[in-house]
Structures are given as structure tokens and as C-alpha cells.
XYZ file of C-alpha atoms in Angstrom:
466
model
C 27.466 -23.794 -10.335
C 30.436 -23.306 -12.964
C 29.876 -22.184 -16.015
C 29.477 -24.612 -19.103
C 32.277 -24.516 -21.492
C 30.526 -24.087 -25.013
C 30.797 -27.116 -27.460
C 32.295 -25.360 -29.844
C 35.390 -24.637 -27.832
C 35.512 -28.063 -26.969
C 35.545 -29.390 -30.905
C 38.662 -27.080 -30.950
C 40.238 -27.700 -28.103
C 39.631 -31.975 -29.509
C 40.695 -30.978 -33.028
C 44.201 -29.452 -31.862
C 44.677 -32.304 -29.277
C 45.054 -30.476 -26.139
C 44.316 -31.036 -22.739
C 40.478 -29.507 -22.204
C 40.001 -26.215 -20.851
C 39.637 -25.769 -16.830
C 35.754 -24.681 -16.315
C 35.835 -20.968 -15.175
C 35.834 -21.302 -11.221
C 32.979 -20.028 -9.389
C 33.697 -16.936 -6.936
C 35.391 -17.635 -3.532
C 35.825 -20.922 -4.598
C 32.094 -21.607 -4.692
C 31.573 -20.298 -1.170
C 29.283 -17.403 -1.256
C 30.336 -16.390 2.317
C 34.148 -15.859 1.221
C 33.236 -14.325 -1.820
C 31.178 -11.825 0.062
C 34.512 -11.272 1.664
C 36.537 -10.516 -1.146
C 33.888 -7.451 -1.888
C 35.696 -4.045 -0.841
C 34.124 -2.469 2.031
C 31.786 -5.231 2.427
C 31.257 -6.349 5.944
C 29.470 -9.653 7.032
C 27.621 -8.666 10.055
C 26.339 -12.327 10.562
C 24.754 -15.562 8.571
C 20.883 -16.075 9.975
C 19.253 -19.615 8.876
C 17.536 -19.524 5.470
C 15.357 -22.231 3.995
C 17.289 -24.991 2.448
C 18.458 -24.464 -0.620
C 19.887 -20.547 0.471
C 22.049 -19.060 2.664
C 21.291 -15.321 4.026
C 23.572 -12.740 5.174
C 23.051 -9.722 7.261
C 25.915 -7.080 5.849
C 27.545 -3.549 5.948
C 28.474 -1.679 3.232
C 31.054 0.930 3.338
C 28.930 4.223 1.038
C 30.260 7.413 0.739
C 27.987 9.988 2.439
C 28.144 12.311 -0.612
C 28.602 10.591 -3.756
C 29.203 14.280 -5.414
C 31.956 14.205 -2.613
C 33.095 11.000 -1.883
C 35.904 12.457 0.463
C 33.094 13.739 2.681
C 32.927 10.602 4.592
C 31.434 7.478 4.406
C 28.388 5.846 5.982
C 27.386 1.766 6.726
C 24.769 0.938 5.060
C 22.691 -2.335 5.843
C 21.984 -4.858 3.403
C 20.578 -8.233 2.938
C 21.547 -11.053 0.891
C 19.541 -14.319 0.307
C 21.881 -16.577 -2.177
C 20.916 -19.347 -3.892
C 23.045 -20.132 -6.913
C 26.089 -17.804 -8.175
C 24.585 -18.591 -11.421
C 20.979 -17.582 -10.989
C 19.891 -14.246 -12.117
C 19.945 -11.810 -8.945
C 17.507 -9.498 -8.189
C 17.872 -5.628 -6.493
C 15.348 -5.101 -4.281
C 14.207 -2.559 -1.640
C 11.317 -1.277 0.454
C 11.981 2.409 0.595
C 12.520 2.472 3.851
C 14.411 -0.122 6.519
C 15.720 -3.554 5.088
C 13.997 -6.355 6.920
C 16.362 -8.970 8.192
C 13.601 -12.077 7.687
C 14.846 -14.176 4.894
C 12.045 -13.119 2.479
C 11.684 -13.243 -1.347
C 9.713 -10.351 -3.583
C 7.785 -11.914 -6.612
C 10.464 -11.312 -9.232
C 12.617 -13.290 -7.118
C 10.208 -16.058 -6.805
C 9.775 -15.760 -10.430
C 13.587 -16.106 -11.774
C 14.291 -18.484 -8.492
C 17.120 -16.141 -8.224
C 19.582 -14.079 -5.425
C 18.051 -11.004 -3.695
C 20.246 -8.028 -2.123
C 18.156 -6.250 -0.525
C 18.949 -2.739 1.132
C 18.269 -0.562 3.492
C 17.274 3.376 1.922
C 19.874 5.997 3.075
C 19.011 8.193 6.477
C 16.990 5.099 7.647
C 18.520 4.257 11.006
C 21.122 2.961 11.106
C 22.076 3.861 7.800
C 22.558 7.354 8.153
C 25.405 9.170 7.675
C 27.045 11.222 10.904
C 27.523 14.338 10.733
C 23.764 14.525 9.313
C 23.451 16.984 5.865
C 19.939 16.529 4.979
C 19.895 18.866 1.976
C 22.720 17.314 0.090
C 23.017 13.688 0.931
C 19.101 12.942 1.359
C 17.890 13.112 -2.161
C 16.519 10.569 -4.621
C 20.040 10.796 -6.652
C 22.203 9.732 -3.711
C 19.880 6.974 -3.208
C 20.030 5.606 -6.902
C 23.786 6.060 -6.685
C 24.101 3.634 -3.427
C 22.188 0.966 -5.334
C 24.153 1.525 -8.529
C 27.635 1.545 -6.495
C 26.165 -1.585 -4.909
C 24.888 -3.649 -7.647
C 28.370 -2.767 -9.501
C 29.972 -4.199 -6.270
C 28.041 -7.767 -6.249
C 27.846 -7.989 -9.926
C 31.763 -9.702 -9.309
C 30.028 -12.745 -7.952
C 26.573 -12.438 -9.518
C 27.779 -11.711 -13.301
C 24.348 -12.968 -14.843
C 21.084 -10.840 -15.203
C 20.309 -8.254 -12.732
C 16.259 -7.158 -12.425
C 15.143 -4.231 -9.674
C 12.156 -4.165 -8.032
C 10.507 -2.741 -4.896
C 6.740 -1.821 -3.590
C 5.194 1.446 -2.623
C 8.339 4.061 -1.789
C 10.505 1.210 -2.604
C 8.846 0.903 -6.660
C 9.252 4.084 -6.964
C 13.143 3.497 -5.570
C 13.750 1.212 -8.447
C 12.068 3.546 -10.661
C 14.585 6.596 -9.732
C 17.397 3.857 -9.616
C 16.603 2.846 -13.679
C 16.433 6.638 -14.338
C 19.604 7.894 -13.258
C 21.689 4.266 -13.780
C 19.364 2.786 -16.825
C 22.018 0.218 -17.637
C 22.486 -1.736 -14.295
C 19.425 -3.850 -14.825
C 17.981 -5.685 -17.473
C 14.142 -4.912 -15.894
C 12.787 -3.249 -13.554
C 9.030 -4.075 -11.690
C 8.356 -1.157 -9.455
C 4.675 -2.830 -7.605
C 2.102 0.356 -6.848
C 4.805 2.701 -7.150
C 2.916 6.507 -7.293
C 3.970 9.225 -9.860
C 3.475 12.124 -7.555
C 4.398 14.452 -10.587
C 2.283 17.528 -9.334
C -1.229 17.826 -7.155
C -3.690 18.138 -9.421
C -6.631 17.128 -7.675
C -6.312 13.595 -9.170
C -6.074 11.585 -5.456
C -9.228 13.596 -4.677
C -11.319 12.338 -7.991
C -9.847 8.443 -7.791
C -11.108 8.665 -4.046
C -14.345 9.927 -4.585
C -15.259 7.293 -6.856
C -13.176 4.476 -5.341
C -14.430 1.141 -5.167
C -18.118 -0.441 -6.338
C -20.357 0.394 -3.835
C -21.566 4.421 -3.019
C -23.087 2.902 0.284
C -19.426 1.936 1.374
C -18.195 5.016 0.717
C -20.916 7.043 2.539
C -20.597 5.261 5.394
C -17.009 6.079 6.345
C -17.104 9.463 5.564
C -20.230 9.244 8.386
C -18.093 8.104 10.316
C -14.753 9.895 10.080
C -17.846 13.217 10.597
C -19.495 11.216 13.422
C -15.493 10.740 15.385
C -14.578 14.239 15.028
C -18.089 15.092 16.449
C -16.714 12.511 19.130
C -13.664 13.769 19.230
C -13.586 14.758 23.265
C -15.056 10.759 23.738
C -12.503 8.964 21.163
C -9.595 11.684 22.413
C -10.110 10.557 26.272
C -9.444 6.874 24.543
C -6.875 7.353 22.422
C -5.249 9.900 25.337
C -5.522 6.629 27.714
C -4.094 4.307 25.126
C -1.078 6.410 24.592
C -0.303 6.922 27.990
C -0.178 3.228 28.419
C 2.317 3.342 25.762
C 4.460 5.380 26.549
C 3.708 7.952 23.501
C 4.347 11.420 22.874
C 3.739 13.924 20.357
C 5.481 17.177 20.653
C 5.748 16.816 16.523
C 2.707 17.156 15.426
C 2.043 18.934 18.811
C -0.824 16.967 20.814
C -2.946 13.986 21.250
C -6.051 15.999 19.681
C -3.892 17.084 16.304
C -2.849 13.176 15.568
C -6.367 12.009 16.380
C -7.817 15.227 13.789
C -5.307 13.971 11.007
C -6.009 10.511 11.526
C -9.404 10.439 10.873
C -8.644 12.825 7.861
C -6.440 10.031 6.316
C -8.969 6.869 7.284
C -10.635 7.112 4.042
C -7.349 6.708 2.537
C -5.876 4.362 4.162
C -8.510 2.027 4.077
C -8.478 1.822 0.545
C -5.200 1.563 0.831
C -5.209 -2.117 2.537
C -8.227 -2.985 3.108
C -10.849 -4.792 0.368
C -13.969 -4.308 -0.636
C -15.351 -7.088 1.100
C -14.118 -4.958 4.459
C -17.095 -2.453 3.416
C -19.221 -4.634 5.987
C -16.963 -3.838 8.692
C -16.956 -0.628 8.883
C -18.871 0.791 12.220
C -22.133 3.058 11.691
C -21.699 6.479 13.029
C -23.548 6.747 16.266
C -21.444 2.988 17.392
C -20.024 2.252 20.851
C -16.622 4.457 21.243
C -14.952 1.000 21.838
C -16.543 -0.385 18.518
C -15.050 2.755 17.022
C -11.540 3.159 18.378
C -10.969 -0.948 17.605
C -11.947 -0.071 13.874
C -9.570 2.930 13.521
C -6.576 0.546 15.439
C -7.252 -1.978 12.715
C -7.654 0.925 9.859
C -5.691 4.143 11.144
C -4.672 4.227 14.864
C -5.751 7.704 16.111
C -2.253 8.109 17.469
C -0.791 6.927 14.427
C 1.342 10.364 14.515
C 2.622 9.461 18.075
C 6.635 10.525 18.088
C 7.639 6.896 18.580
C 5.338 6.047 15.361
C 6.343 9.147 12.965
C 10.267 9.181 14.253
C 10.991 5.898 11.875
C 9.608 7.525 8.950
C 11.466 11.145 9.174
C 13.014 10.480 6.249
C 10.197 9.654 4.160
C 8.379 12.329 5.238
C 11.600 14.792 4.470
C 11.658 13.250 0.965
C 8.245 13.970 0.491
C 8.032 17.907 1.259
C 11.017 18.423 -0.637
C 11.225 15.837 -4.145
C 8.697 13.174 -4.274
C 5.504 15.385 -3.483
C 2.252 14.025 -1.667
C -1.165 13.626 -2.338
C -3.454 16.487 -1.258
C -5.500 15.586 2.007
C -9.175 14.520 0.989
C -11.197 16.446 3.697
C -13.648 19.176 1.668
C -16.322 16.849 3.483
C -14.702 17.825 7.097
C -13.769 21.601 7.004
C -16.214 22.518 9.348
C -15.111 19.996 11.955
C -11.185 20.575 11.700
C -9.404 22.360 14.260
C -6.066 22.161 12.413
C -6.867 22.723 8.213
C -3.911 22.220 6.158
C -1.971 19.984 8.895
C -1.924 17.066 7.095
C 0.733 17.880 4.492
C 4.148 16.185 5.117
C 6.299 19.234 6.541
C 4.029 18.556 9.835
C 5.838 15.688 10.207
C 9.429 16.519 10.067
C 10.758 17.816 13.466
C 11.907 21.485 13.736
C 14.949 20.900 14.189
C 15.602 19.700 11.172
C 15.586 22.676 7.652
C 13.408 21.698 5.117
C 14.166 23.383 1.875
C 11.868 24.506 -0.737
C 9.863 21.953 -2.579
C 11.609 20.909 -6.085
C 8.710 20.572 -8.722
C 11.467 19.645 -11.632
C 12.379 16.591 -9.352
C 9.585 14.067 -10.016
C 8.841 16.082 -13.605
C 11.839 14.532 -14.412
C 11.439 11.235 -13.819
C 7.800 11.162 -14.974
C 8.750 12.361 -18.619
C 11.555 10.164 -18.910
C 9.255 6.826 -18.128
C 7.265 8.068 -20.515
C 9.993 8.298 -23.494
C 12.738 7.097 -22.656
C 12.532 4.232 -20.201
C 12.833 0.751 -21.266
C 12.249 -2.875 -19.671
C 9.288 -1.585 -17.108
C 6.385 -3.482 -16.008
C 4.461 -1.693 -13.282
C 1.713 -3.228 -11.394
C -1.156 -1.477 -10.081
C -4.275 -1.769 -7.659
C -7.113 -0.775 -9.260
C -8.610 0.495 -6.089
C -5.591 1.353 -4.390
C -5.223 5.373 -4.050
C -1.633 5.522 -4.776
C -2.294 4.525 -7.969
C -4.656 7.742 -8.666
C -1.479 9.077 -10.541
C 0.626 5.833 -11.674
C 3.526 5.761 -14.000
C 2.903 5.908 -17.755
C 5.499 3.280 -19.891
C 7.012 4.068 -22.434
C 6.510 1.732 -25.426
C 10.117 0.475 -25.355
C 9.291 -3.528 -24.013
C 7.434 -1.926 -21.129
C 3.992 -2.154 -19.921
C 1.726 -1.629 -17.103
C -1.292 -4.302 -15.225
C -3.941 -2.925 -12.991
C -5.311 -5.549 -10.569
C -8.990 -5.949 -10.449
C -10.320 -4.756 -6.993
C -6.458 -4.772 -5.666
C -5.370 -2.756 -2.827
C -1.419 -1.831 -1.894
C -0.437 -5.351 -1.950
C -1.535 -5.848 -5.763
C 1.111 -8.241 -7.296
C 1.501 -10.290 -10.375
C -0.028 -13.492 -9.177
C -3.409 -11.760 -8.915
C -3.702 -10.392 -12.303
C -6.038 -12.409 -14.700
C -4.349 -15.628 -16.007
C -3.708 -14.765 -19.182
C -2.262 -11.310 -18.330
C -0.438 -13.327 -15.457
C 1.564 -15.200 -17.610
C 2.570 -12.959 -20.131
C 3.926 -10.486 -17.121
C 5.705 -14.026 -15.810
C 7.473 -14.448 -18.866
C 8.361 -10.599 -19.245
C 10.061 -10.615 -16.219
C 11.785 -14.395 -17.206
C 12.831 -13.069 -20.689
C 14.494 -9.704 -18.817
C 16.320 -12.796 -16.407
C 17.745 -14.635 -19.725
C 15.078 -17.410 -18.725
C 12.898 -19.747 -20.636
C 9.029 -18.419 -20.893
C 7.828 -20.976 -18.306
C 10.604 -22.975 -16.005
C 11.448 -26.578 -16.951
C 11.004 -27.837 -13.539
C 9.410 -27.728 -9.995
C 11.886 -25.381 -8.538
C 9.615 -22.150 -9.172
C 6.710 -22.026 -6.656
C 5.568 -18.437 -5.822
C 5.224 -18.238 -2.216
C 7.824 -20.781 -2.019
C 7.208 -23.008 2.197
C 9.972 -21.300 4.489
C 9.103 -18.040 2.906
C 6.786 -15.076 4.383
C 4.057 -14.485 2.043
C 4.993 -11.567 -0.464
C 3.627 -8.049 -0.062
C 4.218 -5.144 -2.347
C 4.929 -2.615 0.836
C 5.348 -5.102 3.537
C 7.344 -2.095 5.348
C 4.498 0.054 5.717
C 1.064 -2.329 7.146
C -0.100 -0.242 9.612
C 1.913 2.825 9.386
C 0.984 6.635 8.385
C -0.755 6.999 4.960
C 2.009 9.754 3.779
């Protein structure tokens, strides 16, 4: 869509008796597929089908491996583009960890009916640089600066507003990305994005009080007591299951250490994506092993820490023993039934063979204070019984705020909240976009038909709790 010449110009251009203006012309000739090819180092791996009305590319992106060195080498980094109008405000969006390659659209993008690039987080295969340098080129700066050096790229075919958003690892992505580059965007809505600014005990107190009912959470810390009790009958299972599989563990070390940590982080994790509602499903210590073993495969797989399941998530895992910090493993209740106390901390996660440095406590204090005074254009959306949200981000009062969803787990989005604070959220995020407070017409339908549903931290249903 070309620009609109103002009226103004045109009363000139009338008055003087000239030929009018030429409307500006769109980019590659209003084909977003040569336009993409006009972008330096930009590489269009192949178009996929897209519902109508877009068009979605798989690309490469040529990133310097050290952008403190950018003669160090470079790296391709994957990225995603679903285009629907060079016009349309475009949002930034990423997971935290791989880039999906399903034509989806986040919330804010559903909102503004806009563009999404989506990318893929740095040392996420494949987008990892070779030789690998852990320690220099895996931080959360290097990150920030391959979105900023990417939304700087596209911004010469999207020049409208630009918004950032992400769930889970990938909210607190955008949040790190606003931080160090606070003028690429207009907004930024990081969904259940934790603060992980130092362990204080706080996971511990939100998940001994989670939810409404005591009963609920008495009964799975029976059980998580009455499996580790069981451990030589659920191990023989789980032992059986991975063989079938093809599973191995030499990085956590055994079958019997993944099952141990497992159970440790079932409380968690079921919090974490399960509802209240799923209270009734949870098996009575003293159940069939079967019963048991199907509930923790639904839950918390006991070989959830299997090498083939951990290996994707290195990175994360890396990231978290050395800048973003982790919540403290809630087990006081199981000390006497643990074979391997203190295991569950990321560092058992990363293989040996890889240096992990010394945790950096200025690293998240950092971005926690400036949220908090100096951060502008945030709205950050929370599940109230979601445990990463024991320690969430506090706004600053420059146009930023902050909406808890009633009951919500790690899937908690705008569309749940209340109507009333619904709305005013929608047209937050459609003021940041340049957009009226409500659309004029029947383009903008959340959950649009071609469209997976939306999920704050689609990347990470069924995977560890860390």
C-alpha cells in the first residue's frame, strides 16, 4: 500500500499548477519477496504457504558472531517473516529459544493486524556461531544487539511502528532488547516474562501458597513423596520407556538422577501449565505405577532430563547459571528422600565440556532497576498462579503497566484479562502501533482461522521447568 500524499501538498502542488506529485513507491516495487532481497546479508531460504492475505518467508541473516568484534566472523541466523501489508505496523517477536517455521501470529500481532519477524535466539541450533566462544558471544547483550541490527535492517521496508514482544525466555528477550536498544520500538509486551533479579526465597513462598485449594496442593506433594518412595517401581518404567527411545543421560548422569529431579520440579511445573481445574487429576499416592508414570508424562516426564531432551536447551540452561539466574528448587518437603540434594540447579545441565563462568549478579540487577525507572512503553502480562511470575517485572510509571490474569498459568495473555482491563491493554498496545483505540473494521480477529492458537511460551509445552 503507497503512502497517501497529504492534502496539503496537494493544494500546493494545484495552486502552482504543476503536474501532481508521484506517490512514494512501495519497497521492491510492492513485492515483499524482492524487497527482502534488496536487504544486505539477507538470504531467502524459501516461501512456505501462509493464510490468504500473507505471505511467509523462511530466511538467513548474515550476524556477526561478536558484535564487540564484528571482524570475528559471522554467523546465519534464522528468521521468520509473516507479511501482510508494507504499511502495517510490524511487530519483533521471539520465543527465547528456536524460531518456529509454522506461520503463526503472537497477540500483539493479532492486535495491530500487522508483520511479524520472528527470530531464532543466538547458540540455538542452527544459529550458532562456529568456532563456538560461549563466554563472549552467548550473553543477553549479543542477543539484544542481533535483534537491534535486525529490526534496523527491515525497518527499510517496514518504516511504520515497530512493537517487541515474546513469552517466557522470549518476554524477557524483548525486555533485555528495550534495555540495551530503548529506541527501536515504540512498545514492548514481554507475556510472563520472570525477573530473576536474585534468589530470595520468593519462588518458594508464591509456591507454597499457589492456587485456591490447600487439598490440591497436599496432594501432589503426597505424591511427588509417595514416587520417590517408588522410585525402584517408577525407575524400572521410566528405565523401559527410555530404552524404547533411544535416550541417554550421561549429563545429568543416570536414569535415577532425571527421575529424582523430575519429581522435584512436578510441583512446579504443574502450576506452570496446568489449571486449577487439573487439581482433580492428580493421582493419590499409593495409585497404580501406570496411573502414576501417565500423570508425570502429561505433567513432567521422569526422563525429562534425557540427553536428547536437555541437548536443545544447552543454551538456556548456560544463560541461566551465568546471567539470568533460576529459581531455587522447592524440595524442603523431600530432603530425606533425595539421593542427589542440590542437583537441580542449572549448571547440572550444561555438559562438561563446555566452561561455565562465574555467575554475574549485576547482570539481571541491571535490567531490573532500569524497568523500574527508566523504562518506558511496557505492558507485562502475568499469571496469577503461574510460578514464574513469583518475581515479575516492576514498570516504571512512564506509559507502562502491568495485568495479572486471574487463575492464569504460563499461557496468560491479554484476551483473558477482565474486559474492561482487556480493552484498555488492547488500545495500549494500538496507540504504541499509531492505531485507532478499537479497529474500524472486521480485519482484527484474535485467533485469526489459518492461524495456530496463540501461546505465551509455545516453545517450551512439555519441556524442563528451568
Amino acid at each position: 500500500m503507497a503512502k497517501a500524499v497529504s492534502i496539503g501538498l496537494l493544494s500546493m502542488v494545484a495552486v502552482a499548477g504543476l503536474a501532481p506529485v508521484a506517490q512514494a513507491a512501495e519497497p521492491g516495487g510492492g513485492d515483499i519477496k524482492v524487497a527482502l532481497q534488496q536487504i544486505p546479508g539477507l538470504t531467502i531460504v524459501k516461501e512456505d504457504p501462509a493464510p490468504a492475505g500473507f505471505r511467509f518467508f523462511e530466511l538467513n541473516y548474515t550476524q556477526p558472531a561478536d558484535h564487540r568484534h564484528p571482524q570475528a566472523g559471522t554467523f546465519q541466523q534464522r528468521f521468520t517473516l509473516l507479511h501482510r501489508d508494507f504499511a502495517a505496523p510490524t511487530v519483533a517477536y521471539t520465543s527465547g529459544y528456536n524460531v518456529s517455521t509454522v506461520p503463526n501470529r503472537s497477540e500483539p500481532t493479532q492486535i495491530v493486524d500487522g508483520n511479524q519477524l520472528s527470530m531464532e535466539y543466538r547458540y540455538f541450533l542452527p544459529s550458532r556461531p562456529n568456532p563456538e566462544n560461549w563466554s563472549q558471544q552467548l550473553t543477553i547483550w549479543q542477543a539484544a544487539a542481533d535483534e537491534h541490527r535486525a529490526v534496523q535492517a527491515f525497518k527499510a521496508i517496514y518504516p511504520g511502528k515497530w512493537l517487541a514482544t515474546g513469552g517466557s525466555k522470549g518476554g524477557m528477550t524483548a525486555t533485555y532488547f528495550r534495555r540495551f536498544f530503548p529506541n527501536d520500538v515504540n512498545g514492548t509486551i514481554p507475556y510472563v516474562a520472570p525477573n530473576e533479579v536474585v534468589q530470595d526465597g520468593s519462588y518458594n513462598r508464591f509456591l507454597a501458597r499457589v492456587g485456591d485449594d490447600p487439598a490440591c496442593r497436599d496432594n501432589l506433594k503426597a505424591l511427588q513423596r509417595d514416587t520417590l518412595r517408588r522410585r525402584a517401581e517408577l525407575g524400572a518404567i521410566a528405565t523401559a520407556d527410555a530404552a524404547k527411545k533411544g535416550y541417554t543421560f550421561s549429563i545429568v548422569g543416570s536414569v535415577d538422577e532425571s527421575l529424582e529431579i523430575a519429581v522435584i520440579d512436578s510441583y512446579f511445573a504443574f502450576w506452570q501449565y496446568q489449571k486449577q481445574a487439573d487439581c482433580a487429576t492428580v493421582p493419590k499416592a499409593g495409585a497404580p505405577a501406570d496411573q502414576i508414570y501417565a500423570w508425570f508424562e502429561k505433567v513432567e516426564s521422569l526422563n525429562t532430563y534425557a540427553d536428547q531432551e536437555v541437548s536443545p536447551f544447552i543454551p538456556y540452561y548456560y544463560q541461566a547459571a551465568v546471567q539470568l539466574n533460576a529459581p531455587e528448587a522447592y524440595d524442603s518437603y523431600l530432603r530425606d528422600l533425595l539421593r542427589y540434594p542440590g542437583a537441580d540447579a542449572p549448571r547440572t545441565f550444561v555438559p562438561k565440556s563446555i566452561k561455565v563462568p562465574p555467575f554475574q549478579p549485576f547482570a539481571m540487577a541491571d535490567i531490573d532497576w532500569w524497568v523500574k525507572t527508566q523504562g518506558s512503553q511496557f505492558l507485562f502480562v502475568y499469571g496469577a498462579n503461574d510460578p514464574w511470575g513469583a518475581e515479575p517485572f516492576v514498570p516504571s510509571r512512564h506509559d507502562s503497566s502491568r495485568y495479572f490474569v486471574a487463575g492464569g498459568n504460563h499461557g496468560s495473555r491479554i484476551a483473558q484479562l477482565p474486559a474492561d482491563q482487556a480493552a484498555t491493554a488492547t488500545a495500549t498496545v494500538r496507540r504504541w502501533a499509531g492505531l485507532p483505540a478499537t479497529p474500524a473494521g472486521p480485519s482484527f480477529r484474535l485467533n485469526m482461522v489459518g492461524f495456530p492458537q496463540f501461546d505465551a511460551d509455545l516453545s517450551m509445552v512439555g519441556q524442563p521447568r528451568l
